[in-house]
Every structure is written in C-alpha cells, then in structure tokens.
Amino acid sequence: MNYQQQKILGAIGLYLLVAVIALFCLFPFYFAIVTSLKSGTELFSSSLWPASPSIKNYIAMFTVAEHPFGRHILNSLMVSTLVVIASLFLGVTASYALGRIQFRGRGLLLLTVLAVSMFPQVAVLSGMFELMQAIGFYNHWWGLTLPYMVFTLPFTVWVLTTFVRDLPKELEEAAIMDGCTPWGIITKVFLPVMWPALVTTGLLAFIAAWNEFMFALTFVLNNADRTVPVSISLISGADKYEIPWGKIMAASVLVTLPLIALVLIFQRKIVGGLTAGAVKG
C-alpha cells in the first residue's frame, strides 16, 4: 500500500468516525422529534418515522388552560436573560478587580470563587430557602435570578478573570494616559476585546439557568410562575397510568430549539472564547 492509498484510507476512517460520533449525539434528539409526531398506539412503535405524523402534541402544549406552557417558556426566557445580564455585569467588574488590581488575598479570593462553583445545589438549598422567604423572592419567577447566580456567577468570574489578566497591559496604560477612569477602561477598552469570552460565559450561564430544575421546583409553587423544566415534569396524562410521551417529547423539542439557535448564531464567538481561555489559562 503506497502513501496515497494510506492517505485515502485515513480520510475515510476519519469521516466514518465523525459520522458515528454525530449519529451517537444526534440520534436521541431525532428520536424525540419522531416520538413527538406520534400519537396513540404508534407511540409504542420503534419505527424511525411515524406512519401518519401529526403536530397535535405541539398544539396540545398550548391549549391546556391548567398548564400554561407558553407562559412557562416566557418565564424561563426572562429569568435566564436576567441571570445572563446580572452575571456578566458582576463578572466583568469583578474580573477587572481580580485580574488587574493588586491586593492582598486576591489569589485566595479567586480560589474561593472557584470552590463555590463546585458546591452541589442541595448544599445551599435550605439556606437559600430561608433567604428567599426573608427578602420576598419566594414563589416568583424573577426571584429565581438570585439562586441561579449562585452557580453561574463563580464560573463567569473565573473565566473572565483569566481572560482579563492576560490582556496586554499597554491597553490599560494607554487608556490611563488618556484620562480614562476604571469604569472607562472596562467599557471602552476591555469590553470590545472581550466579546468571545462574554458570549461563551453568557451562553453557558443562559443554558444553566434554562435547564435548572431543583431550585425552580423548590422556590416556585405558583403554577403561572413555573419554568419549563418543572413544567415538563408536571405534564400528565388522562389518568395516573398514562405517561404522555408524545407531549413530553414535543415540549422537550420546543425548549431545546432556542438553545440550538443560540449556539448556531454564536458558534464562532464560542469557539474563539473557549480557545482563548484554553491558551491563556
């Protein structure tokens, strides 16, 4: 076998490996779409495409008054957006302080921030429950912003601090010579070059808030204020023996689409942010 033949066989093997990985990753989502288009006894069929596909499961998700799924999607969208805005604002300002200002205990503080991100959610559940009730955030969708930031803010601060710490000092020195304040340095000098890191951390914070279940189940009991993970878990059939897989899969597909759209829109920024973090970290 000559070199050219080895090169062709290597390329074929690579493409086969990529195809297997893609199939392994995408097949569950494809099967969820197929199941969402089935109804009745066809749900128990293992066919890869329904004989008579129907979107009535999708329509049913928005026509049950006792289960306002559209409202739940809106709640998740708004609370996730609030979490991203708050996390990025606090993360950017904290990263400037931790990455650029010399003070005693800075390394210990940064390690503490990282350690907090490793705490399991259940470890802070009881304390957060008392805090939520004390400050009036309990049982409101917007109140979930506070507990969600417990696990989004440490990650955001850590990644942005790593990014800011490795930016050229000449940028900051030139801004100071031009009379920029610390806030001016953050907004006019650092933010324009931090977009890849901001998009990456913002998207990861959005996904974490969008998918969160335990805090949403514990801190919100009002049906109108629920978020989509809890909403999907409460989808019920006509009786206690029926599991409405068609509706559950339809809801799962609907709540996955926004995340796919965001990843596709910002894929270049995400890759740039992860690559920058990997090189500079």
mmCIF file of N, CA and C in Angstrom, residues 125-257:
data_model
loop_
_atom_site.group_PDB
_atom_site.id
_atom_site.type_symbol
_atom_site.label_atom_id
_atom_site.label_comp_id
_atom_site.label_asym_id
_atom_site.label_seq_id
_atom_site.Cartn_x
_atom_site.Cartn_y
_atom_site.Cartn_z
ATOM 1 N N LEU A 125 -29.483 24.580 49.515
ATOM 2 C CA LEU A 125 -30.935 24.645 49.298
ATOM 3 C C LEU A 125 -31.678 25.201 50.508
ATOM 4 N N SER A 126 -31.382 24.671 51.705
ATOM 5 C CA SER A 126 -32.123 25.104 52.891
ATOM 6 C C SER A 126 -31.829 26.556 53.228
ATOM 7 N N GLY A 127 -30.547 26.943 53.180
ATOM 8 C CA GLY A 127 -30.201 28.333 53.472
ATOM 9 C C GLY A 127 -30.796 29.299 52.461
ATOM 10 N N MET A 128 -30.766 28.894 51.197
ATOM 11 C CA MET A 128 -31.346 29.750 50.165
ATOM 12 C C MET A 128 -32.864 29.862 50.321
ATOM 13 N N PHE A 129 -33.487 28.790 50.783
ATOM 14 C CA PHE A 129 -34.942 28.822 51.005
ATOM 15 C C PHE A 129 -35.304 29.881 52.058
ATOM 16 N N GLU A 130 -34.550 29.907 53.158
ATOM 17 C CA GLU A 130 -34.797 30.903 54.194
ATOM 18 C C GLU A 130 -34.561 32.314 53.673
ATOM 19 N N LEU A 131 -33.481 32.482 52.887
ATOM 20 C CA LEU A 131 -33.159 33.804 52.335
ATOM 21 C C LEU A 131 -34.243 34.275 51.362
ATOM 22 N N MET A 132 -34.699 33.376 50.520
ATOM 23 C CA MET A 132 -35.725 33.735 49.541
ATOM 24 C C MET A 132 -37.013 34.196 50.233
ATOM 25 N N GLN A 133 -37.382 33.505 51.292
ATOM 26 C CA GLN A 133 -38.592 33.909 52.024
ATOM 27 C C GLN A 133 -38.389 35.240 52.749
ATOM 28 N N ALA A 134 -37.182 35.437 53.295
ATOM 29 C CA ALA A 134 -36.922 36.651 54.081
ATOM 30 C C ALA A 134 -36.947 37.905 53.218
ATOM 31 N N ILE A 135 -36.457 37.818 51.990
ATOM 32 C CA ILE A 135 -36.373 39.028 51.147
ATOM 33 C C ILE A 135 -37.532 39.127 50.151
ATOM 34 N N GLY A 136 -38.476 38.190 50.221
ATOM 35 C CA GLY A 136 -39.680 38.286 49.386
ATOM 36 C C GLY A 136 -39.505 37.793 47.963
ATOM 37 N N PHE A 137 -38.491 36.992 47.707
ATOM 38 C CA PHE A 137 -38.268 36.448 46.364
ATOM 39 C C PHE A 137 -38.963 35.103 46.163
ATOM 40 N N TYR A 138 -39.485 34.533 47.219
ATOM 41 C CA TYR A 138 -40.055 33.192 47.140
ATOM 42 C C TYR A 138 -41.356 33.203 46.335
ATOM 43 N N ASN A 139 -41.512 32.175 45.520
ATOM 44 C CA ASN A 139 -42.737 31.956 44.742
ATOM 45 C C ASN A 139 -42.945 32.984 43.629
ATOM 46 N N HIS A 140 -41.870 33.555 43.115
ATOM 47 C CA HIS A 140 -41.933 34.447 41.950
ATOM 48 C C HIS A 140 -40.879 33.990 40.939
ATOM 49 N N TRP A 141 -41.214 34.021 39.661
ATOM 50 C CA TRP A 141 -40.240 33.573 38.661
ATOM 51 C C TRP A 141 -38.985 34.433 38.672
ATOM 52 N N TRP A 142 -39.143 35.748 38.865
ATOM 53 C CA TRP A 142 -37.988 36.627 38.863
ATOM 54 C C TRP A 142 -37.101 36.387 40.080
ATOM 55 N N GLY A 143 -37.675 35.822 41.146
ATOM 56 C CA GLY A 143 -36.880 35.534 42.334
ATOM 57 C C GLY A 143 -35.845 34.448 42.098
ATOM 58 N N LEU A 144 -36.048 33.635 41.054
ATOM 59 C CA LEU A 144 -35.074 32.577 40.752
ATOM 60 C C LEU A 144 -33.738 33.140 40.279
ATOM 61 N N THR A 145 -33.723 34.409 39.893
ATOM 62 C CA THR A 145 -32.467 35.024 39.450
ATOM 63 C C THR A 145 -31.377 34.901 40.513
ATOM 64 N N LEU A 146 -31.764 35.108 41.774
ATOM 65 C CA LEU A 146 -30.776 35.073 42.864
ATOM 66 C C LEU A 146 -30.169 33.680 43.049
ATOM 67 N N PRO A 147 -30.956 32.616 43.239
ATOM 68 C CA PRO A 147 -30.308 31.299 43.402
ATOM 69 C C PRO A 147 -29.582 30.817 42.148
ATOM 70 N N TYR A 148 -30.059 31.198 40.971
ATOM 71 C CA TYR A 148 -29.374 30.758 39.758
ATOM 72 C C TYR A 148 -27.969 31.349 39.673
ATOM 73 N N MET A 149 -27.807 32.563 40.183
ATOM 74 C CA MET A 149 -26.489 33.199 40.117
ATOM 75 C C MET A 149 -25.484 32.549 41.057
ATOM 76 N N VAL A 150 -25.976 31.718 41.972
ATOM 77 C CA VAL A 150 -25.054 31.011 42.855
ATOM 78 C C VAL A 150 -24.121 30.112 42.057
ATOM 79 N N PHE A 151 -24.643 29.526 40.970
ATOM 80 C CA PHE A 151 -23.788 28.633 40.196
ATOM 81 C C PHE A 151 -23.357 29.222 38.853
ATOM 82 N N THR A 152 -23.919 30.343 38.404
ATOM 83 C CA THR A 152 -23.461 30.952 37.149
ATOM 84 C C THR A 152 -22.382 32.011 37.388
ATOM 85 N N LEU A 153 -22.490 32.750 38.494
ATOM 86 C CA LEU A 153 -21.541 33.844 38.742
ATOM 87 C C LEU A 153 -20.110 33.360 38.997
ATOM 88 N N PRO A 154 -19.876 32.316 39.817
ATOM 89 C CA PRO A 154 -18.477 31.872 40.018
ATOM 90 C C PRO A 154 -17.796 31.464 38.717
ATOM 91 N N PHE A 155 -18.494 30.728 37.876
ATOM 92 C CA PHE A 155 -17.900 30.323 36.610
ATOM 93 C C PHE A 155 -17.604 31.535 35.738
ATOM 94 N N THR A 156 -18.542 32.485 35.685
ATOM 95 C CA THR A 156 -18.348 33.691 34.876
ATOM 96 C C THR A 156 -17.148 34.497 35.371
ATOM 97 N N VAL A 157 -17.058 34.681 36.686
ATOM 98 C CA VAL A 157 -15.939 35.458 37.254
ATOM 99 C C VAL A 157 -14.611 34.770 36.968
ATOM 100 N N TRP A 158 -14.576 33.469 37.104
ATOM 101 C CA TRP A 158 -13.314 32.738 36.911
ATOM 102 C C TRP A 158 -12.837 32.841 35.458
ATOM 103 N N VAL A 159 -13.726 32.631 34.507
ATOM 104 C CA VAL A 159 -13.329 32.655 33.097
ATOM 105 C C VAL A 159 -12.946 34.070 32.672
ATOM 106 N N LEU A 160 -13.747 35.070 33.046
ATOM 107 C CA LEU A 160 -13.458 36.444 32.642
ATOM 108 C C LEU A 160 -12.185 36.970 33.305
ATOM 109 N N THR A 161 -11.938 36.561 34.557
ATOM 110 C CA THR A 161 -10.705 36.987 35.225
ATOM 111 C C THR A 161 -9.486 36.434 34.500
ATOM 112 N N THR A 162 -9.565 35.172 34.090
ATOM 113 C CA THR A 162 -8.459 34.575 33.332
ATOM 114 C C THR A 162 -8.218 35.327 32.033
ATOM 115 N N PHE A 163 -9.313 35.746 31.389
ATOM 116 C CA PHE A 163 -9.204 36.468 30.126
ATOM 117 C C PHE A 163 -8.620 37.863 30.341
ATOM 118 N N VAL A 164 -9.156 38.595 31.337
ATOM 119 C CA VAL A 164 -8.708 39.976 31.596
ATOM 120 C C VAL A 164 -7.251 40.009 32.043
ATOM 121 N N ARG A 165 -6.852 39.024 32.847
ATOM 122 C CA ARG A 165 -5.491 39.009 33.398
ATOM 123 C C ARG A 165 -4.433 38.936 32.300
ATOM 124 N N ASP A 166 -4.795 38.332 31.169
ATOM 125 C CA ASP A 166 -3.819 38.143 30.096
ATOM 126 C C ASP A 166 -3.946 39.155 28.970
ATOM 127 N N LEU A 167 -4.800 40.150 29.136
ATOM 128 C CA LEU A 167 -4.851 41.217 28.130
ATOM 129 C C LEU A 167 -3.600 42.086 28.248
ATOM 130 N N PRO A 168 -3.114 42.637 27.151
ATOM 131 C CA PRO A 168 -1.877 43.449 27.208
ATOM 132 C C PRO A 168 -2.031 44.645 28.138
ATOM 133 N N LYS A 169 -1.010 44.849 28.967
ATOM 134 C CA LYS A 169 -1.050 45.974 29.907
ATOM 135 C C LYS A 169 -0.987 47.317 29.183
ATOM 136 N N GLU A 170 -0.417 47.286 27.958
ATOM 137 C CA GLU A 170 -0.291 48.541 27.212
ATOM 138 C C GLU A 170 -1.657 49.162 26.925
ATOM 139 N N LEU A 171 -2.682 48.336 26.755
ATOM 140 C CA LEU A 171 -4.034 48.867 26.509
ATOM 141 C C LEU A 171 -4.504 49.694 27.695
ATOM 142 N N GLU A 172 -4.311 49.153 28.884
ATOM 143 C CA GLU A 172 -4.749 49.845 30.092
ATOM 144 C C GLU A 172 -3.912 51.094 30.355
ATOM 145 N N GLU A 173 -2.603 50.993 30.132
ATOM 146 C CA GLU A 173 -1.725 52.138 30.373
ATOM 147 C C GLU A 173 -2.032 53.289 29.410
ATOM 148 N N ALA A 174 -2.320 52.947 28.154
ATOM 149 C CA ALA A 174 -2.668 53.998 27.195
ATOM 150 C C ALA A 174 -3.981 54.673 27.577
ATOM 151 N N ALA A 175 -4.947 53.877 28.074
ATOM 152 C CA ALA A 175 -6.225 54.462 28.491
ATOM 153 C C ALA A 175 -6.050 55.377 29.690
ATOM 154 N N ILE A 176 -5.185 54.972 30.639
ATOM 155 C CA ILE A 176 -4.934 55.808 31.816
ATOM 156 C C ILE A 176 -4.275 57.126 31.399
ATOM 157 N N MET A 177 -3.337 57.038 30.443
ATOM 158 C CA MET A 177 -2.685 58.258 29.951
ATOM 159 C C MET A 177 -3.683 59.199 29.286
ATOM 160 N N ASP A 178 -4.746 58.623 28.701
ATOM 161 C CA ASP A 178 -5.779 59.457 28.064
ATOM 162 C C ASP A 178 -6.827 59.946 29.064
ATOM 163 N N GLY A 179 -6.631 59.600 30.346
ATOM 164 C CA GLY A 179 -7.542 60.109 31.365
ATOM 165 C C GLY A 179 -8.744 59.221 31.635
ATOM 166 N N CYS A 180 -8.693 57.962 31.249
ATOM 167 C CA CYS A 180 -9.833 57.062 31.474
ATOM 168 C C CYS A 180 -9.917 56.679 32.946
ATOM 169 N N THR A 181 -11.124 56.611 33.452
ATOM 170 C CA THR A 181 -11.379 56.085 34.793
ATOM 171 C C THR A 181 -11.421 54.558 34.710
ATOM 172 N N PRO A 182 -11.408 53.852 35.860
ATOM 173 C CA PRO A 182 -11.528 52.384 35.818
ATOM 174 C C PRO A 182 -12.779 51.920 35.057
ATOM 175 N N TRP A 183 -13.907 52.615 35.247
ATOM 176 C CA TRP A 183 -15.127 52.247 34.519
ATOM 177 C C TRP A 183 -14.956 52.478 33.014
ATOM 178 N N GLY A 184 -14.251 53.567 32.668
ATOM 179 C CA GLY A 184 -13.989 53.832 31.253
ATOM 180 C C GLY A 184 -13.080 52.781 30.635
ATOM 181 N N ILE A 185 -12.099 52.308 31.425
ATOM 182 C CA ILE A 185 -11.209 51.249 30.925
ATOM 183 C C ILE A 185 -12.009 49.972 30.660
ATOM 184 N N ILE A 186 -12.936 49.667 31.575
ATOM 185 C CA ILE A 186 -13.733 48.442 31.410
ATOM 186 C C ILE A 186 -14.619 48.534 30.176
ATOM 187 N N THR A 187 -15.328 49.666 30.049
ATOM 188 C CA THR A 187 -16.344 49.764 28.993
ATOM 189 C C THR A 187 -15.755 50.112 27.625
ATOM 190 N N LYS A 188 -14.711 50.928 27.594
ATOM 191 C CA LYS A 188 -14.205 51.411 26.308
ATOM 192 C C LYS A 188 -12.984 50.632 25.799
ATOM 193 N N VAL A 189 -12.262 49.978 26.712
ATOM 194 C CA VAL A 189 -11.035 49.293 26.299
ATOM 195 C C VAL A 189 -11.195 47.777 26.358
ATOM 196 N N PHE A 190 -11.667 47.279 27.490
ATOM 197 C CA PHE A 190 -11.703 45.831 27.682
ATOM 198 C C PHE A 190 -12.905 45.164 27.002
ATOM 199 N N LEU A 191 -14.089 45.767 27.132
ATOM 200 C CA LEU A 191 -15.285 45.112 26.590
ATOM 201 C C LEU A 191 -15.188 44.802 25.092
ATOM 202 N N PRO A 192 -14.662 45.733 24.263
ATOM 203 C CA PRO A 192 -14.595 45.417 22.830
ATOM 204 C C PRO A 192 -13.744 44.200 22.501
ATOM 205 N N VAL A 193 -12.737 43.886 23.332
ATOM 206 C CA VAL A 193 -11.888 42.724 23.037
ATOM 207 C C VAL A 193 -12.319 41.490 23.830
ATOM 208 N N MET A 194 -13.333 41.639 24.663
ATOM 209 C CA MET A 194 -13.768 40.511 25.498
ATOM 210 C C MET A 194 -14.991 39.789 24.947
ATOM 211 N N TRP A 195 -15.437 40.149 23.739
ATOM 212 C CA TRP A 195 -16.696 39.584 23.232
ATOM 213 C C TRP A 195 -16.707 38.063 23.176
ATOM 214 N N PRO A 196 -15.608 37.419 22.695
ATOM 215 C CA PRO A 196 -15.659 35.943 22.687
ATOM 216 C C PRO A 196 -15.879 35.341 24.069
ATOM 217 N N ALA A 197 -15.172 35.879 25.077
ATOM 218 C CA ALA A 197 -15.337 35.356 26.438
ATOM 219 C C ALA A 197 -16.716 35.690 26.986
ATOM 220 N N LEU A 198 -17.226 36.897 26.671
ATOM 221 C CA LEU A 198 -18.561 37.281 27.155
ATOM 222 C C LEU A 198 -19.643 36.390 26.543
ATOM 223 N N VAL A 199 -19.528 36.127 25.247
ATOM 224 C CA VAL A 199 -20.526 35.275 24.584
ATOM 225 C C VAL A 199 -20.483 33.863 25.142
ATOM 226 N N THR A 200 -19.265 33.332 25.336
ATOM 227 C CA THR A 200 -19.140 31.962 25.846
ATOM 228 C C THR A 200 -19.724 31.840 27.247
ATOM 229 N N THR A 201 -19.302 32.714 28.141
ATOM 230 C CA THR A 201 -19.797 32.622 29.516
ATOM 231 C C THR A 201 -21.277 32.968 29.602
ATOM 232 N N GLY A 202 -21.714 33.939 28.791
ATOM 233 C CA GLY A 202 -23.134 34.295 28.799
ATOM 234 C C GLY A 202 -24.009 33.154 28.315
ATOM 235 N N LEU A 203 -23.557 32.469 27.267
ATOM 236 C CA LEU A 203 -24.336 31.354 26.744
ATOM 237 C C LEU A 203 -24.378 30.192 27.730
ATOM 238 N N LEU A 204 -23.244 29.896 28.359
ATOM 239 C CA LEU A 204 -23.226 28.817 29.349
ATOM 240 C C LEU A 204 -24.110 29.165 30.545
ATOM 241 N N ALA A 205 -24.109 30.438 30.953
ATOM 242 C CA ALA A 205 -24.990 30.855 32.046
ATOM 243 C C ALA A 205 -26.455 30.739 31.638
ATOM 244 N N PHE A 206 -26.763 31.100 30.389
ATOM 245 C CA PHE A 206 -28.142 31.000 29.899
ATOM 246 C C PHE A 206 -28.602 29.542 29.893
ATOM 247 N N ILE A 207 -27.740 28.643 29.395
ATOM 248 C CA ILE A 207 -28.103 27.223 29.341
ATOM 249 C C ILE A 207 -28.296 26.662 30.751
ATOM 250 N N ALA A 208 -27.408 27.038 31.675
ATOM 251 C CA ALA A 208 -27.534 26.542 33.048
ATOM 252 C C ALA A 208 -28.846 27.013 33.678
ATOM 253 N N ALA A 209 -29.187 28.294 33.487
ATOM 254 C CA ALA A 209 -30.429 28.824 34.048
ATOM 255 C C ALA A 209 -31.656 28.226 33.346
ATOM 256 N N TRP A 210 -31.572 28.021 32.048
ATOM 257 C CA TRP A 210 -32.701 27.484 31.274
ATOM 258 C C TRP A 210 -33.028 26.054 31.698
ATOM 259 N N ASN A 211 -31.996 25.264 32.027
ATOM 260 C CA ASN A 211 -32.197 23.848 32.337
ATOM 261 C C ASN A 211 -32.357 23.566 33.822
ATOM 262 N N GLU A 212 -32.165 24.563 34.673
ATOM 263 C CA GLU A 212 -32.167 24.302 36.107
ATOM 264 C C GLU A 212 -33.529 23.792 36.578
ATOM 265 N N PHE A 213 -33.492 22.783 37.476
ATOM 266 C CA PHE A 213 -34.747 22.158 37.915
ATOM 267 C C PHE A 213 -34.976 22.249 39.431
ATOM 268 N N MET A 214 -33.949 21.946 40.234
ATOM 269 C CA MET A 214 -34.162 21.807 41.676
ATOM 270 C C MET A 214 -34.619 23.108 42.327
ATOM 271 N N PHE A 215 -33.922 24.214 42.056
ATOM 272 C CA PHE A 215 -34.305 25.495 42.636
ATOM 273 C C PHE A 215 -35.688 25.925 42.135
ATOM 274 N N ALA A 216 -35.940 25.707 40.840
ATOM 275 C CA ALA A 216 -37.243 26.111 40.287
ATOM 276 C C ALA A 216 -38.375 25.325 40.923
ATOM 277 N N LEU A 217 -38.146 24.045 41.206
ATOM 278 C CA LEU A 217 -39.181 23.218 41.834
ATOM 279 C C LEU A 217 -39.401 23.597 43.287
ATOM 280 N N THR A 218 -38.321 23.995 43.970
ATOM 281 C CA THR A 218 -38.400 24.270 45.414
ATOM 282 C C THR A 218 -38.911 25.678 45.704
ATOM 283 N N PHE A 219 -38.493 26.656 44.910
ATOM 284 C CA PHE A 219 -38.755 28.048 45.242
ATOM 285 C C PHE A 219 -39.980 28.641 44.552
ATOM 286 N N VAL A 220 -40.590 27.906 43.625
ATOM 287 C CA VAL A 220 -41.777 28.434 42.935
ATOM 288 C C VAL A 220 -42.879 27.381 42.977
ATOM 289 N N LEU A 221 -43.965 27.703 43.661
ATOM 290 C CA LEU A 221 -45.114 26.798 43.742
ATOM 291 C C LEU A 221 -46.288 27.297 42.910
ATOM 292 N N ASN A 222 -46.300 28.598 42.615
ATOM 293 C CA ASN A 222 -47.377 29.166 41.809
ATOM 294 C C ASN A 222 -47.280 28.644 40.364
ATOM 295 N N ASN A 223 -48.372 28.058 39.870
ATOM 296 C CA ASN A 223 -48.335 27.422 38.542
ATOM 297 C C ASN A 223 -47.972 28.415 37.436
ATOM 298 N N ALA A 224 -48.455 29.650 37.534
ATOM 299 C CA ALA A 224 -48.192 30.638 36.480
ATOM 300 C C ALA A 224 -46.735 31.091 36.464
ATOM 301 N N ASP A 225 -46.003 30.890 37.547
ATOM 302 C CA ASP A 225 -44.611 31.372 37.636
ATOM 303 C C ASP A 225 -43.596 30.259 37.421
ATOM 304 N N ARG A 226 -44.048 29.075 37.049
ATOM 305 C CA ARG A 226 -43.105 27.971 36.878
ATOM 306 C C ARG A 226 -42.255 28.181 35.624
ATOM 307 N N THR A 227 -41.126 27.440 35.585
ATOM 308 C CA THR A 227 -40.254 27.470 34.410
ATOM 309 C C THR A 227 -40.373 26.137 33.665
ATOM 310 N N VAL A 228 -39.790 26.052 32.482
ATOM 311 C CA VAL A 228 -40.046 24.912 31.604
ATOM 312 C C VAL A 228 -39.580 23.552 32.148
ATOM 313 N N PRO A 229 -38.416 23.435 32.830
ATOM 314 C CA PRO A 229 -38.068 22.092 33.327
ATOM 315 C C PRO A 229 -39.120 21.526 34.276
ATOM 316 N N VAL A 230 -39.618 22.363 35.185
ATOM 317 C CA VAL A 230 -40.660 21.905 36.105
ATOM 318 C C VAL A 230 -41.968 21.682 35.341
ATOM 319 N N SER A 231 -42.238 22.544 34.396
ATOM 320 C CA SER A 231 -43.456 22.409 33.598
ATOM 321 C C SER A 231 -43.500 21.065 32.877
ATOM 322 N N ILE A 232 -42.374 20.665 32.288
ATOM 323 C CA ILE A 232 -42.325 19.377 31.575
ATOM 324 C C ILE A 232 -42.518 18.224 32.547
ATOM 325 N N SER A 233 -41.936 18.330 33.737
ATOM 326 C CA SER A 233 -42.070 17.241 34.706
ATOM 327 C C SER A 233 -43.500 17.076 35.201
ATOM 328 N N LEU A 234 -44.313 18.120 35.061
ATOM 329 C CA LEU A 234 -45.693 18.068 35.558
ATOM 330 C C LEU A 234 -46.699 17.741 34.453
ATOM 331 N N ILE A 235 -46.244 17.461 33.258
ATOM 332 C CA ILE A 235 -47.167 17.062 32.189
ATOM 333 C C ILE A 235 -47.756 15.698 32.540
ATOM 334 N N SER A 236 -49.055 15.608 32.551
ATOM 335 C CA SER A 236 -49.714 14.370 32.974
ATOM 336 C C SER A 236 -50.684 13.899 31.905
ATOM 337 N N GLY A 237 -51.020 12.602 31.980
ATOM 338 C CA GLY A 237 -51.953 12.019 31.027
ATOM 339 C C GLY A 237 -53.383 12.081 31.514
ATOM 340 N N ALA A 238 -54.262 11.335 30.824
ATOM 341 C CA ALA A 238 -55.679 11.353 31.191
ATOM 342 C C ALA A 238 -55.905 10.686 32.535
ATOM 343 N N ASP A 239 -55.078 9.712 32.901
ATOM 344 C CA ASP A 239 -55.166 9.077 34.217
ATOM 345 C C ASP A 239 -53.764 8.807 34.728
ATOM 346 N N LYS A 240 -53.686 8.277 35.943
ATOM 347 C CA LYS A 240 -52.365 8.097 36.560
ATOM 348 C C LYS A 240 -51.544 6.993 35.915
ATOM 349 N N TYR A 241 -52.180 6.169 35.078
ATOM 350 C CA TYR A 241 -51.458 5.080 34.432
ATOM 351 C C TYR A 241 -50.901 5.484 33.057
ATOM 352 N N GLU A 242 -51.271 6.646 32.579
ATOM 353 C CA GLU A 242 -50.822 7.082 31.260
ATOM 354 C C GLU A 242 -49.635 8.048 31.369
ATOM 355 N N ILE A 243 -48.599 7.756 30.654
ATOM 356 C CA ILE A 243 -47.453 8.675 30.545
ATOM 357 C C ILE A 243 -47.495 9.286 29.147
ATOM 358 N N PRO A 244 -47.780 10.589 29.031
ATOM 359 C CA PRO A 244 -47.949 11.212 27.705
ATOM 360 C C PRO A 244 -46.613 11.495 27.020
ATOM 361 N N TRP A 245 -45.980 10.440 26.514
ATOM 362 C CA TRP A 245 -44.657 10.616 25.927
ATOM 363 C C TRP A 245 -44.670 11.563 24.734
ATOM 364 N N GLY A 246 -45.743 11.540 23.974
ATOM 365 C CA GLY A 246 -45.819 12.436 22.821
ATOM 366 C C GLY A 246 -45.735 13.898 23.218
ATOM 367 N N LYS A 247 -46.507 14.288 24.248
ATOM 368 C CA LYS A 247 -46.478 15.675 24.718
ATOM 369 C C LYS A 247 -45.130 16.006 25.374
ATOM 370 N N ILE A 248 -44.611 15.059 26.142
ATOM 371 C CA ILE A 248 -43.333 15.310 26.817
ATOM 372 C C ILE A 248 -42.220 15.537 25.791
ATOM 373 N N MET A 249 -42.206 14.716 24.750
ATOM 374 C CA MET A 249 -41.180 14.876 23.720
ATOM 375 C C MET A 249 -41.391 16.172 22.931
ATOM 376 N N ALA A 250 -42.647 16.525 22.677
ATOM 377 C CA ALA A 250 -42.927 17.788 21.977
ATOM 378 C C ALA A 250 -42.420 18.981 22.799
ATOM 379 N N ALA A 251 -42.675 18.936 24.108
ATOM 380 C CA ALA A 251 -42.204 20.016 24.980
ATOM 381 C C ALA A 251 -40.675 20.049 25.023
ATOM 382 N N SER A 252 -40.066 18.865 25.058
ATOM 383 C CA SER A 252 -38.596 18.805 25.098
ATOM 384 C C SER A 252 -37.981 19.393 23.836
ATOM 385 N N VAL A 253 -38.591 19.093 22.693
ATOM 386 C CA VAL A 253 -38.089 19.641 21.430
ATOM 387 C C VAL A 253 -38.239 21.159 21.412
ATOM 388 N N LEU A 254 -39.376 21.646 21.885
ATOM 389 C CA LEU A 254 -39.623 23.094 21.869
ATOM 390 C C LEU A 254 -38.617 23.851 22.729
ATOM 391 N N VAL A 255 -38.292 23.300 23.899
ATOM 392 C CA VAL A 255 -37.378 24.025 24.793
ATOM 393 C C VAL A 255 -35.915 23.847 24.380
ATOM 394 N N THR A 256 -35.649 22.891 23.501
ATOM 395 C CA THR A 256 -34.276 22.712 23.018
ATOM 396 C C THR A 256 -33.967 23.634 21.844
ATOM 397 N N LEU A 257 -34.969 23.971 21.073
ATOM 398 C CA LEU A 257 -34.746 24.783 19.872
ATOM 399 C C LEU A 257 -34.072 26.130 20.153
#
